């Protein structure tokens, strides 16, 4: 693990969550209004893309710290 990059850590966590869910017989879950199928690959996006997608912010507006702070207000 000492030489893993964050992609490998994400792979490990996804496999761990899937293993536990499988042992518990809970591969399909409901979280609020969302249906989660843990048998499928997890969606992976950058933090910038997550802020744009979930927060409704234009990614072009996230170019530096000042513009990020302005979007946060």
CSV table of N, CA and C in Angstrom, one decimal:
chain,number,residue,atom,x,y,z
A,1,UNK,N,0.8,-1.2,0.0
A,1,UNK,CA,0.0,0.0,0.0
A,1,UNK,C,0.9,1.3,0.0
A,2,UNK,N,2.1,1.2,0.5
A,2,UNK,CA,2.9,2.4,0.6
A,2,UNK,C,3.2,3.0,-0.8
A,3,UNK,N,3.1,2.3,-1.8
A,3,UNK,CA,3.4,2.9,-3.1
A,3,UNK,C,2.1,3.0,-4.0
A,4,UNK,N,1.0,2.8,-3.4
A,4,UNK,CA,-0.3,3.0,-4.1
A,4,UNK,C,-0.5,4.5,-4.4
A,5,UNK,N,-1.2,4.7,-5.6
A,5,UNK,CA,-1.6,6.1,-5.8
A,5,UNK,C,-3.1,6.1,-5.5
A,6,UNK,N,-3.7,7.3,-5.6
A,6,UNK,CA,-5.1,7.4,-5.2
A,6,UNK,C,-6.1,6.6,-6.0
A,7,UNK,N,-5.7,6.3,-7.2
A,7,UNK,CA,-6.6,5.4,-8.0
A,7,UNK,C,-6.6,4.0,-7.4
A,8,UNK,N,-5.5,3.5,-7.0
A,8,UNK,CA,-5.4,2.2,-6.4
A,8,UNK,C,-6.2,2.2,-5.1
A,9,UNK,N,-6.1,3.3,-4.3
A,9,UNK,CA,-6.8,3.4,-3.0
A,9,UNK,C,-8.3,3.4,-3.3
A,10,UNK,N,-8.8,4.1,-4.3
A,10,UNK,CA,-10.2,4.1,-4.7
A,10,UNK,C,-10.6,2.7,-5.1
A,11,UNK,N,-9.8,2.0,-5.9
A,11,UNK,CA,-10.1,0.6,-6.2
A,11,UNK,C,-10.3,-0.3,-5.0
A,12,UNK,N,-9.3,-0.1,-4.1
A,12,UNK,CA,-9.4,-0.9,-2.8
A,12,UNK,C,-10.6,-0.7,-2.0
A,13,UNK,N,-11.0,0.6,-1.9
A,13,UNK,CA,-12.2,1.0,-1.1
A,13,UNK,C,-13.4,0.5,-1.8
A,14,UNK,N,-13.5,0.6,-3.1
A,14,UNK,CA,-14.7,0.1,-3.8
A,14,UNK,C,-14.8,-1.4,-3.6
A,15,UNK,N,-13.7,-2.1,-3.7
A,15,UNK,CA,-13.7,-3.6,-3.5
A,15,UNK,C,-14.1,-3.9,-2.1
A,16,UNK,N,-13.6,-3.2,-1.1
A,16,UNK,CA,-14.0,-3.5,0.3
A,16,UNK,C,-15.5,-3.2,0.5
A,17,UNK,N,-16.0,-2.1,0.0
A,17,UNK,CA,-17.4,-1.8,0.2
A,17,UNK,C,-18.3,-2.9,-0.5
A,18,UNK,N,-17.9,-3.3,-1.7
A,18,UNK,CA,-18.6,-4.3,-2.4
A,18,UNK,C,-18.5,-5.7,-1.7
A,19,UNK,N,-17.4,-6.0,-1.1
A,19,UNK,CA,-17.2,-7.3,-0.4
A,19,UNK,C,-18.1,-7.3,0.8
A,20,UNK,N,-18.1,-6.2,1.6
A,20,UNK,CA,-19.0,-6.1,2.8
A,20,UNK,C,-20.5,-6.2,2.4
A,21,UNK,N,-20.9,-5.4,1.4
A,21,UNK,CA,-22.3,-5.4,1.0
A,21,UNK,C,-22.7,-6.8,0.5
A,22,UNK,N,-21.8,-7.5,-0.2
A,22,UNK,CA,-22.1,-8.9,-0.7
A,22,UNK,C,-22.3,-9.8,0.5
A,23,UNK,N,-21.4,-9.7,1.5
A,23,UNK,CA,-21.5,-10.6,2.7
A,23,UNK,C,-22.8,-10.3,3.5
A,24,UNK,N,-23.2,-9.1,3.4
A,24,UNK,CA,-24.5,-8.7,4.1
A,24,UNK,C,-25.7,-8.9,3.3
A,25,UNK,N,-25.5,-9.3,2.0
A,25,UNK,CA,-26.6,-9.5,1.1
A,25,UNK,C,-27.3,-8.2,0.8
A,26,UNK,N,-26.6,-7.1,0.7
A,26,UNK,CA,-27.2,-5.8,0.4
A,26,UNK,C,-26.5,-5.1,-0.8
A,27,UNK,N,-26.6,-5.7,-1.9
A,27,UNK,CA,-25.9,-5.1,-3.1
A,27,UNK,C,-26.7,-4.0,-3.7
A,28,UNK,N,-28.0,-3.9,-3.4
A,28,UNK,CA,-28.9,-2.8,-3.8
A,28,UNK,C,-29.4,-2.1,-2.6
A,29,UNK,N,-29.2,-0.8,-2.5
A,29,UNK,CA,-29.5,0.0,-1.4
A,29,UNK,C,-30.3,1.2,-1.8
A,30,UNK,N,-31.1,1.7,-0.9
A,30,UNK,CA,-31.8,3.0,-1.1
A,30,UNK,C,-31.2,4.0,-0.2
A,31,UNK,N,-30.8,5.1,-0.7
A,31,UNK,CA,-30.2,6.2,0.1
A,31,UNK,C,-31.0,7.5,-0.2
A,32,UNK,N,-31.9,7.9,0.6
A,32,UNK,CA,-32.8,9.0,0.3
A,32,UNK,C,-33.7,8.6,-0.9
A,33,UNK,N,-33.6,9.4,-1.9
A,33,UNK,CA,-34.4,9.1,-3.1
A,33,UNK,C,-33.5,8.3,-4.2
A,34,UNK,N,-32.3,8.0,-3.8
A,34,UNK,CA,-31.4,7.3,-4.8
A,34,UNK,C,-31.4,5.8,-4.5
A,35,UNK,N,-31.4,5.1,-5.6
A,35,UNK,CA,-31.1,3.6,-5.6
A,35,UNK,C,-29.7,3.4,-6.0
A,36,UNK,N,-29.0,2.7,-5.1
A,36,UNK,CA,-27.6,2.4,-5.3
A,36,UNK,C,-27.4,0.9,-5.6
A,37,UNK,N,-26.7,0.6,-6.7
A,37,UNK,CA,-26.4,-0.8,-7.1
A,37,UNK,C,-24.9,-1.0,-6.9
A,38,UNK,N,-24.5,-1.6,-5.8
A,38,UNK,CA,-23.1,-1.7,-5.5
A,38,UNK,C,-22.4,-2.8,-6.3
A,39,UNK,N,-23.1,-3.5,-7.2
A,39,UNK,CA,-22.5,-4.5,-8.0
A,39,UNK,C,-21.9,-3.8,-9.3
A,40,UNK,N,-22.3,-2.5,-9.5
A,40,UNK,CA,-21.8,-1.8,-10.6
A,40,UNK,C,-20.5,-0.9,-10.2
A,41,UNK,N,-19.7,-0.6,-11.2
A,41,UNK,CA,-18.5,0.2,-10.9
A,41,UNK,C,-19.0,1.6,-10.3
A,42,UNK,N,-18.3,2.1,-9.4
A,42,UNK,CA,-18.6,3.4,-8.8
A,42,UNK,C,-18.3,4.5,-9.8
A,43,UNK,N,-19.1,5.6,-9.8
A,43,UNK,CA,-18.8,6.7,-10.6
A,43,UNK,C,-17.6,7.5,-10.0
A,44,UNK,N,-16.7,7.8,-10.8
A,44,UNK,CA,-15.5,8.6,-10.4
A,44,UNK,C,-15.4,9.9,-11.2
A,45,UNK,N,-15.4,11.0,-10.5
A,45,UNK,CA,-15.2,12.3,-11.1
A,45,UNK,C,-14.3,13.1,-10.2
A,46,UNK,N,-13.7,14.1,-10.9
A,46,UNK,CA,-12.8,15.0,-10.1
A,46,UNK,C,-13.6,15.9,-9.2
A,47,UNK,N,-13.0,16.4,-8.2
A,47,UNK,CA,-13.6,17.3,-7.2
A,47,UNK,C,-14.2,18.5,-8.0
A,48,UNK,N,-13.4,19.0,-8.9
A,48,UNK,CA,-13.9,20.2,-9.7
A,48,UNK,C,-15.2,19.8,-10.5
A,49,UNK,N,-15.2,18.6,-11.1
A,49,UNK,CA,-16.4,18.2,-11.9
A,49,UNK,C,-17.6,18.0,-10.9
A,50,UNK,N,-17.3,17.5,-9.7
A,50,UNK,CA,-18.4,17.3,-8.7
A,50,UNK,C,-19.0,18.6,-8.3
A,51,UNK,N,-18.2,19.6,-8.1
A,51,UNK,CA,-18.7,20.9,-7.7
A,51,UNK,C,-19.5,21.5,-8.8
A,52,UNK,N,-19.0,21.3,-10.1
A,52,UNK,CA,-19.8,21.8,-11.2
A,52,UNK,C,-21.1,21.1,-11.4
A,53,UNK,N,-21.1,19.8,-11.3
A,53,UNK,CA,-22.3,18.9,-11.5
A,53,UNK,C,-23.3,19.1,-10.4
A,54,UNK,N,-22.8,19.0,-9.1
A,54,UNK,CA,-23.7,19.0,-8.0
A,54,UNK,C,-24.1,20.4,-7.6
A,55,UNK,N,-23.1,21.3,-7.7
A,55,UNK,CA,-23.3,22.7,-7.2
A,55,UNK,C,-23.8,23.6,-8.3
A,56,UNK,N,-23.9,23.1,-9.5
A,56,UNK,CA,-24.3,24.0,-10.6
A,56,UNK,C,-23.4,25.1,-11.0
A,57,UNK,N,-22.1,24.9,-10.8
A,57,UNK,CA,-21.1,25.9,-11.0
A,57,UNK,C,-20.5,25.6,-12.4
A,58,UNK,N,-20.2,26.6,-13.2
A,58,UNK,CA,-19.5,26.5,-14.4
A,58,UNK,C,-18.0,26.1,-14.1
A,59,UNK,N,-17.5,25.0,-14.6
A,59,UNK,CA,-16.1,24.7,-14.3
A,59,UNK,C,-15.1,25.7,-14.7
A,60,UNK,N,-15.4,26.5,-15.7
A,60,UNK,CA,-14.5,27.6,-16.1
A,60,UNK,C,-14.4,28.7,-15.0
A,61,UNK,N,-15.4,28.7,-14.1
A,61,UNK,CA,-15.3,29.7,-13.0
A,61,UNK,C,-14.5,29.2,-11.9
A,62,UNK,N,-13.9,28.0,-12.0
A,62,UNK,CA,-13.1,27.5,-10.9
A,62,UNK,C,-11.6,27.4,-11.2
A,63,UNK,N,-11.1,28.5,-11.8
A,63,UNK,CA,-9.7,28.5,-12.3
A,63,UNK,C,-8.7,28.9,-11.2
A,64,UNK,N,-9.0,29.6,-10.2
A,64,UNK,CA,-8.1,29.9,-9.1
A,64,UNK,C,-8.8,30.0,-7.8
A,65,UNK,N,-8.0,30.2,-6.7
A,65,UNK,CA,-8.6,30.3,-5.4
A,65,UNK,C,-9.6,31.4,-5.2
A,66,UNK,N,-9.3,32.6,-5.8
A,66,UNK,CA,-10.2,33.7,-5.7
A,66,UNK,C,-11.6,33.4,-6.3
A,67,UNK,N,-11.5,32.8,-7.5
A,67,UNK,CA,-12.8,32.5,-8.2
A,67,UNK,C,-13.6,31.4,-7.5
A,68,UNK,N,-12.8,30.5,-6.9
A,68,UNK,CA,-13.5,29.4,-6.2
A,68,UNK,C,-14.2,30.0,-4.9
A,69,UNK,N,-13.5,30.9,-4.2
A,69,UNK,CA,-14.1,31.5,-3.1
A,69,UNK,C,-15.3,32.3,-3.5
A,70,UNK,N,-15.3,33.0,-4.6
A,70,UNK,CA,-16.4,33.8,-5.1
A,70,UNK,C,-17.6,32.9,-5.4
A,71,UNK,N,-17.4,31.7,-6.0
A,71,UNK,CA,-18.5,30.8,-6.3
A,71,UNK,C,-19.1,30.2,-5.0
A,72,UNK,N,-18.3,30.1,-3.9
A,72,UNK,CA,-18.7,29.5,-2.7
A,72,UNK,C,-19.7,30.5,-2.0
A,73,UNK,N,-19.7,31.7,-2.3
A,73,UNK,CA,-20.6,32.7,-1.6
A,73,UNK,C,-22.0,32.7,-2.1
